[in-house]
Coordinates of C-alpha atoms and ligand atoms in Angstrom, one line a residue:
M1 CA -24.3 -16.1 -42.4
P2 CA -26.6 -17.5 -39.7
A3 CA -25.0 -19.3 -36.6
P4 CA -24.3 -22.8 -37.1
T5 CA -26.6 -25.3 -34.9
C6 CA -25.0 -26.1 -31.1
S7 CA -23.2 -29.3 -31.7
S8 CA -24.1 -30.4 -28.2
C9 CA -28.0 -30.3 -28.3
H10 CA -28.2 -30.0 -32.1
A11 CA -31.7 -27.5 -31.2
A12 CA -30.2 -24.0 -30.3
R13 CA -28.3 -21.8 -32.7
A14 CA -24.7 -21.9 -31.2
A15 CA -23.7 -18.5 -29.2
L16 CA -19.9 -19.0 -29.0
R17 CA -16.9 -21.4 -30.0
R18 CA -15.0 -22.4 -27.1
P19 CA -11.8 -21.0 -27.4
R20 CA -10.0 -24.5 -26.4
S21 CA -11.8 -26.9 -28.9
G22 CA -13.1 -24.6 -31.6
Q23 CA -17.0 -26.5 -30.5
A24 CA -19.7 -24.3 -31.6
L25 CA -22.2 -24.2 -28.6
C26 CA -25.3 -22.2 -27.5
G27 CA -25.3 -20.8 -24.2
S28 CA -26.8 -23.2 -21.7
C29 CA -24.7 -26.1 -23.4
F30 CA -21.6 -24.1 -23.0
C31 CA -22.5 -23.5 -19.1
A32 CA -23.3 -27.4 -18.5
A33 CA -20.1 -28.1 -20.0
F34 CA -18.2 -25.5 -18.1
E35 CA -19.9 -26.9 -14.6
A36 CA -18.9 -30.6 -15.8
E37 CA -15.2 -29.9 -16.1
V38 CA -15.3 -28.2 -12.9
L39 CA -16.7 -31.2 -11.3
H40 CA -14.4 -33.4 -12.7
T41 CA -11.6 -31.4 -11.8
V42 CA -12.6 -31.5 -8.3
L43 CA -13.5 -35.1 -8.4
A44 CA -10.2 -36.5 -10.3
G45 CA -8.3 -34.5 -7.8
R46 CA -10.1 -35.5 -4.7
L47 CA -10.3 -31.7 -3.9
L48 CA -13.5 -31.6 -1.9
P49 CA -14.5 -34.6 -0.1
P50 CA -18.4 -35.1 0.5
G51 CA -19.2 -33.3 4.0
A52 CA -16.5 -30.8 3.5
V53 CA -17.4 -27.3 4.8
V54 CA -15.9 -25.2 2.0
A55 CA -14.6 -21.6 2.6
V56 CA -14.5 -19.7 -0.9
G57 CA -12.1 -16.6 -1.1
A58 CA -14.7 -14.3 -2.0
S59 CA -13.4 -11.0 -3.5
G60 CA -16.3 -10.1 -5.7
G61 CA -14.2 -10.2 -9.1
K62 CA -15.2 -12.4 -11.9
D63 CA -13.3 -15.4 -10.9
S64 CA -14.2 -16.1 -7.4
T65 CA -18.1 -15.0 -8.4
V66 CA -18.0 -17.9 -10.9
L67 CA -16.2 -20.1 -8.7
A68 CA -19.0 -19.8 -6.0
H69 CA -21.9 -19.9 -8.5
V70 CA -20.5 -23.1 -10.0
L71 CA -19.9 -25.1 -6.6
R72 CA -23.0 -23.6 -5.5
E73 CA -24.7 -25.4 -8.9
L74 CA -22.7 -28.5 -7.6
T75 CA -23.1 -28.7 -4.0
P76 CA -25.6 -31.7 -4.5
R77 CA -23.3 -33.2 -6.5
L78 CA -20.5 -32.9 -4.1
G79 CA -22.2 -32.9 -0.7
I80 CA -20.6 -29.8 0.8
T81 CA -21.5 -26.7 2.6
L82 CA -20.2 -23.3 1.2
H83 CA -19.3 -20.2 3.3
L84 CA -18.2 -16.9 1.5
V85 CA -15.2 -15.6 3.3
A86 CA -14.0 -12.1 2.0
V87 CA -11.0 -10.0 2.9
D88 CA -10.7 -6.4 3.5
E89 CA -7.3 -5.3 2.7
G90 CA -8.0 -1.8 3.8
I91 CA -7.5 -0.5 0.2
G92 CA -9.6 2.9 0.0
G93 CA -11.4 3.4 -3.1
Y94 CA -11.2 -0.2 -4.2
R95 CA -12.1 -2.9 -1.9
D96 CA -15.2 -1.2 -0.4
A97 CA -17.0 -1.4 -3.7
A98 CA -15.6 -5.1 -4.2
L99 CA -16.9 -6.0 -0.5
E100 CA -20.8 -4.7 -1.6
A101 CA -20.8 -6.9 -4.8
V102 CA -19.9 -9.7 -2.6
S103 CA -22.5 -9.0 -0.2
S104 CA -25.1 -8.8 -2.9
Q105 CA -24.1 -12.2 -4.1
A106 CA -24.3 -13.5 -0.7
A107 CA -27.7 -12.3 -0.4
R108 CA -29.0 -13.7 -3.8
W109 CA -27.3 -17.1 -3.6
E110 CA -28.1 -17.3 0.3
L111 CA -25.1 -18.2 1.2
P112 CA -23.3 -17.3 4.3
L113 CA -20.5 -14.6 4.1
T114 CA -18.1 -13.4 6.8
I115 CA -15.6 -10.6 6.2
V116 CA -12.3 -10.3 7.8
A117 CA -10.2 -7.3 7.6
Y118 CA -6.3 -6.8 7.7
A119 CA -6.5 -3.9 10.4
D120 CA -8.4 -6.4 13.0
L121 CA -5.9 -9.3 12.1
F122 CA -2.7 -7.7 11.6
G123 CA -2.2 -5.2 14.6
G124 CA -3.9 -2.1 12.9
W125 CA -2.1 -2.4 9.6
T126 CA -4.3 -1.7 6.3
M127 CA -3.0 -2.3 2.8
D128 CA -3.0 1.9 2.6
A129 CA -1.0 1.8 5.5
V130 CA 1.7 -0.7 4.4
A131 CA 1.9 1.2 0.8
R132 CA 2.7 4.3 3.0
S133 CA 5.1 2.7 4.7
T134 CA 7.0 0.8 2.2
A135 CA 7.5 3.8 -0.3
G136 CA 6.7 6.8 1.7
S137 CA 4.0 7.7 -0.5
G138 CA 0.7 5.8 -1.9
R139 CA 2.1 3.3 -4.2
S140 CA 5.1 0.7 -4.1
R141 CA 5.8 -1.9 -6.5
S142 CA 6.4 -4.3 -3.5
C143 CA 2.6 -4.1 -2.5
C144 CA 1.4 -6.9 -4.2
T145 CA 4.2 -9.1 -2.1
F146 CA 2.6 -7.9 0.9
C147 CA -1.0 -8.2 0.1
G148 CA -0.6 -11.7 -1.3
V149 CA 1.1 -12.9 2.0
L150 CA -1.2 -11.1 4.4
R151 CA -4.4 -12.4 2.6
R152 CA -3.2 -15.8 2.4
R153 CA -2.9 -15.7 6.3
A154 CA -6.1 -13.4 6.5
L155 CA -8.2 -16.3 4.4
E156 CA -6.9 -19.1 6.5
E157 CA -8.0 -17.1 9.9
G158 CA -11.6 -16.2 8.2
A159 CA -11.8 -20.0 7.3
R160 CA -10.8 -21.0 10.7
L161 CA -13.3 -18.8 12.0
V162 CA -16.3 -20.4 10.2
G163 CA -15.3 -23.7 10.9
A164 CA -14.4 -24.7 7.4
T165 CA -12.5 -27.7 6.6
H166 CA -11.3 -26.5 3.1
I167 CA -10.2 -23.3 1.4
V168 CA -11.1 -22.8 -2.2
T169 CA -9.8 -19.7 -4.7
G170 CA -10.8 -18.8 -8.0
H171 CA -7.5 -18.8 -9.5
N172 CA -8.0 -19.7 -13.2
A173 CA -5.7 -21.0 -15.9
D174 CA -4.3 -17.5 -16.7
D175 CA -3.5 -16.9 -13.4
M176 CA -1.7 -19.8 -13.0
A177 CA 0.3 -19.8 -16.2
E178 CA 1.3 -16.0 -15.3
T179 CA 2.4 -17.1 -11.7
V180 CA 4.7 -20.1 -13.4
L181 CA 6.1 -17.6 -15.9
M182 CA 6.8 -15.4 -13.5
N183 CA 8.3 -17.7 -11.3
F184 CA 10.7 -19.1 -14.3
L185 CA 11.7 -15.1 -14.6
R186 CA 12.5 -14.6 -11.4
G187 CA 14.3 -18.0 -11.2
D188 CA 12.2 -18.8 -8.1
T189 CA 12.9 -22.8 -7.9
G190 CA 10.9 -23.4 -4.4
R191 CA 7.7 -21.8 -6.1
L192 CA 7.9 -23.4 -9.3
A193 CA 8.0 -26.6 -7.7
R194 CA 5.1 -26.0 -5.8
G195 CA 3.2 -24.4 -8.7
G196 CA 1.3 -26.6 -10.6
V197 CA -0.2 -28.5 -8.2
L198 CA -4.2 -28.4 -8.1
G199 CA -3.9 -27.6 -4.3
S200 CA -2.1 -28.2 -1.0
G201 CA -3.3 -31.1 1.1
G202 CA -2.9 -29.0 4.3
E203 CA 0.5 -29.5 5.4
G204 CA 1.3 -28.4 9.0
C205 CA -1.6 -26.7 10.6
A206 CA -2.7 -25.2 7.5
L207 CA -6.2 -26.1 6.0
P208 CA -6.4 -27.9 2.7
R209 CA -6.6 -25.2 -0.2
C210 CA -7.5 -25.8 -3.9
R211 CA -8.3 -24.1 -7.2
P212 CA -11.0 -25.5 -8.8
L213 CA -10.9 -23.2 -11.9
Q214 CA -7.3 -23.8 -12.5
F215 CA -7.7 -25.6 -15.8
A216 CA -10.2 -23.1 -17.1
S217 CA -9.3 -20.2 -19.2
Q218 CA -10.0 -16.5 -18.3
K219 CA -11.8 -16.2 -21.5
E220 CA -14.2 -19.1 -20.7
V221 CA -14.8 -17.7 -17.4
V222 CA -15.8 -14.5 -18.6
L223 CA -18.1 -16.4 -20.9
Y224 CA -19.7 -18.3 -18.3
A225 CA -20.4 -15.0 -16.2
H226 CA -22.1 -13.7 -19.3
F227 CA -24.2 -16.4 -19.9
R228 CA -25.2 -17.1 -16.3
R229 CA -25.9 -13.3 -16.1
L230 CA -23.4 -13.1 -13.1
R231 CA -22.7 -9.4 -11.6
Y232 CA -19.3 -9.1 -10.2
F233 CA -16.9 -6.4 -9.4
S234 CA -14.3 -5.3 -12.4
E235 CA -11.9 -2.7 -11.3
E236 CA -8.5 -3.2 -11.1
C237 CA -6.9 -2.8 -7.8
V238 CA -5.3 0.4 -7.3
Y239 CA -1.9 -1.0 -6.6
A240 CA -2.0 -3.6 -9.6
P241 CA -0.4 -1.2 -12.2
E242 CA 3.2 -1.6 -10.2
A243 CA 3.3 -5.2 -10.0
F244 CA 5.7 -7.5 -11.8
R245 CA 2.7 -9.8 -12.8
G246 CA 1.6 -7.3 -15.1
H247 CA 4.8 -7.9 -17.6
A248 CA 4.0 -11.7 -17.3
R249 CA 0.4 -11.1 -18.5
D250 CA 1.4 -8.9 -21.5
L251 CA 4.2 -11.4 -22.4
L252 CA 1.5 -14.2 -22.1
K253 CA -1.0 -12.4 -24.1
Q254 CA 1.9 -12.0 -27.1
L255 CA 2.4 -15.7 -26.8
E256 CA -1.1 -16.8 -26.8
A257 CA -1.6 -14.9 -30.0
A258 CA 0.9 -16.8 -31.7
R259 CA 0.2 -20.0 -29.9
P260 CA -3.3 -20.2 -28.3
S261 CA -2.5 -23.3 -26.4
T262 CA 0.3 -21.2 -24.6
V263 CA -1.8 -21.0 -21.4
L264 CA -2.6 -24.7 -20.5
D265 CA 0.8 -25.8 -21.8
L266 CA 2.5 -23.7 -19.1
V267 CA 0.1 -24.9 -16.3
H268 CA 0.6 -28.7 -17.8
S269 CA 4.3 -28.1 -17.6
A270 CA 4.4 -26.6 -14.0
E271 CA 2.3 -29.7 -13.0
R272 CA 4.9 -32.1 -14.3
L273 CA 8.1 -30.3 -13.4
A274 CA 10.5 -32.1 -11.5
L275 CA 13.4 -30.4 -10.2
A276 CA 17.0 -31.8 -9.5
P277 CA 17.7 -33.0 -6.1
A278 CA 20.3 -29.9 -5.6
A279 CA 17.8 -27.3 -6.7
R280 CA 14.8 -28.8 -4.5
P281 CA 14.0 -26.6 -1.4
P282 CA 14.1 -28.1 2.2
P283 CA 11.2 -29.8 3.8
P284 CA 9.5 -26.6 5.3
G285 CA 9.4 -26.5 9.3
T286 CA 6.8 -24.4 11.3
C287 CA 7.1 -20.7 12.0
S288 CA 8.8 -20.2 15.6
R289 CA 6.3 -17.6 16.5
C290 CA 2.8 -18.6 15.1
G291 CA 3.1 -22.4 14.0
A292 CA 2.4 -22.0 10.4
L293 CA 4.0 -23.9 7.4
A294 CA 7.6 -21.7 7.3
S295 CA 10.9 -22.4 5.5
H296 CA 12.8 -19.8 7.8
T297 CA 12.6 -19.4 11.3
L298 CA 9.5 -17.2 10.6
C299 CA 7.0 -17.7 8.2
Q300 CA 6.5 -15.0 5.5
A301 CA 3.5 -13.0 7.3
C302 CA 5.3 -13.4 10.6
A303 CA 8.4 -11.8 8.6
L304 CA 6.7 -9.3 6.7
L305 CA 4.9 -8.1 9.8
D306 CA 7.9 -8.0 12.0
G307 CA 9.7 -5.9 9.6
L308 CA 6.5 -3.7 9.2
N309 CA 6.5 -3.1 13.3
R310 CA 10.1 -2.3 13.3
G311 CA 9.6 0.6 10.7
L312 CA 11.8 -1.8 8.2
P313 CA 9.0 -2.9 5.9
R314 CA 11.4 -4.0 3.2
L315 CA 13.7 -6.1 5.4
A316 CA 11.4 -9.0 5.2
I317 CA 11.6 -9.1 1.4
G318 CA 14.5 -10.9 -0.2
K319 CA 17.7 -11.2 1.3
G320 CA 17.0 -8.6 4.1
R321 CA 15.1 -11.7 5.5
R322 CA 17.8 -13.4 6.7
V323 CA 19.0 -10.4 8.8
L324 CA 15.3 -9.8 10.5
Q325 CA 15.2 -13.4 11.3
A326 CA 18.2 -13.1 13.5
Q327 CA 16.6 -10.1 15.2
P328 CA 15.2 -10.9 19.0
P329 CA 11.3 -11.0 18.1
L330 CA 9.1 -8.2 19.0
P331 CA 6.9 -8.6 21.7
G332 CA 3.9 -10.4 19.8
N333 CA 2.0 -13.4 19.7
R334 CA 0.2 -15.7 17.0
S335 CA 0.7 -14.5 13.8
Q336 CA 0.5 -11.0 15.3
A337 CA -2.6 -11.4 14.1
T338 CA -4.6 -10.7 17.1
S339 CA -1.6 -8.5 18.8
D340 CA -2.7 -5.1 19.7
P341 CA -2.2 -2.3 17.0
V342 CA 1.5 -1.5 17.0
A343 CA 1.9 1.9 15.5
P344 CA 4.0 1.9 12.7
R345 CA 7.4 3.1 13.1
G346 CA 9.3 5.6 11.3
P347 CA 11.9 4.6 8.5
C348 CA 15.4 3.6 9.1
T349 CA 17.9 6.2 10.2
C350 CA 21.1 5.4 8.4
E351 CA 24.4 7.3 8.2
Q352 CA 27.3 7.4 6.3
S353 CA 30.7 6.3 7.5
R354 CA 33.9 7.8 6.9
D355 CA 35.1 5.2 4.6
G356 CA 31.6 5.9 2.7
A357 CA 29.9 2.6 3.7
T358 CA 26.7 2.7 4.9
L359 CA 26.3 1.9 8.7
C360 CA 22.9 1.3 10.0
R361 CA 21.7 2.3 13.4
D362 CA 18.8 0.4 13.8
G363 CA 18.3 -1.4 9.9
G364 CA 19.2 -4.7 11.4
G365 CA 22.8 -4.6 11.2
Q366 CA 25.7 -4.8 13.6
A367 CA 27.8 -1.9 14.5
G368 CA 29.8 -0.7 11.6
A369 CA 28.5 -3.5 9.3
P370 CA 26.6 -2.4 6.2
C371 CA 22.8 -1.5 6.3
A372 CA 20.8 -4.3 5.7
L373 CA 18.1 -2.4 4.6
Q374 CA 20.0 -0.3 2.1
S375 CA 21.2 -3.6 0.4
D376 CA 17.8 -5.1 0.7
L377 CA 16.2 -2.2 -0.9
S378 CA 18.8 -2.1 -3.9
A379 CA 18.0 -5.8 -4.0
T380 CA 14.0 -5.4 -4.4
E381 CA 13.9 -1.9 -6.5
Ligands
ATP1 N1 -10.3 -9.9 -0.7 C1 -10.2 -11.2 -1.2 N2 -10.9 -12.0 0.0 C2 -11.3 -13.0 -0.4 N3 -10.6 -13.7 -1.1 C3 -10.0 -13.1 -2.4 C4 -9.7 -11.6 -2.0 N4 -9.0 -11.5 -2.9 C5 -8.5 -12.5 -3.8 N5 -8.9 -13.6 -3.0 C6 -9.3 -14.8 -3.7 O1 -8.0 -15.1 -4.4 C7 -8.3 -15.5 -5.9 C8 -7.3 -14.7 -6.4 O2 -7.2 -13.5 -6.4 P1 -6.6 -12.5 -7.7 O3 -6.7 -11.1 -7.5 O4 -5.4 -12.7 -7.6 O5 -7.0 -12.7 -9.1 P2 -8.4 -12.1 -9.7 O6 -8.2 -13.2 -11.3 O7 -8.7 -11.0 -10.0 O8 -9.7 -13.2 -8.9 P3 -11.1 -12.3 -9.1 O9 -11.5 -12.3 -10.3 O10 -11.7 -13.6 -8.2 O11 -10.9 -11.3 -8.1 C9 -10.1 -15.0 -6.0 O12 -10.1 -15.5 -7.0 C10 -10.4 -15.1 -4.7 O13 -10.6 -16.6 -4.6

């Protein structure tokens, strides 16, 4: 049976049925509709005002490739300037190839590109070093936690470096739905409360950031890249298989098979979610070390770096963080981002007391008190 005619231009043969509406469209009408929807998201949400200098978080993957391309198409309508900012996390066998993809995109599209590296920003720490430090081997389940927090900080630093007024990332509807599901599964009400908003207005000293592809499904992002013939890097990060996100993704796929609107329904649920007053997180303050927005004394990035530099990497995750906050600060400065490289310390040396309770010599606990590192490890495994 021949393909139906495009229901928009009524001239070309339809090349796809839109997953969300079932509408039969040709490739160019689909791309035009996709771009119009992103434009609507940006304008309706007042995400990027005319004159904005926008740092696009460019990973070389499909989402940020599509985001950069669409925004470049929309630049005349929006009156914005684009600058690609790529973060080199220091992940051997993965990021180098992705950065090559970003560099060739920047050259092809004639967009300025700036690359910032964890090693330079975070006192010598690369993600491979963090992974070795957290697990004693090359892999760790908490890698994505560290990487997510540090990448957010690195993107902020990179955006400031290029004089950006706004940051955009390529998170799509599927990414958002996974995050909502994960926050539900973890009972993380604080993140649930923030999860649905299209972007942050730049509280504290942070630059405003937003996700213009938040309502675009992953399938449509891939279709757009296909019809626009965009080349991108598609390998999975070497640490991703260990992440909890993978379980949320699998669950979402099953739910979507039974109910195709699951992804967008979850995104919209998060938008409308209102927490009971007692469950609302306290208003954030500022990090005592770097001045970034923080719900504790230290922001997440400074707390993680502090834990790493003390040789107690997991102390900054979960309950151990409270113990870490009580520690006198290590000599450091703004986010420790520009501090001299600090050699990673060895693992905590705990000992067993006579009554069998674990005592800690440098795990952050008081003499004779249970080791905070030990209890934190069990909380996060
Ligand atoms: N190394 C990086 N440098 C700059 N921005 C990044 C980097 N990694 C991720 N981002 C930004 O964060 C967004 C979400 O990244 P994440 O890896 O969680 O999802 P993804 O679906 O794989 O995205 P992508 O397909 O763009 O790689 C990306 O679209 C990009 O905008």
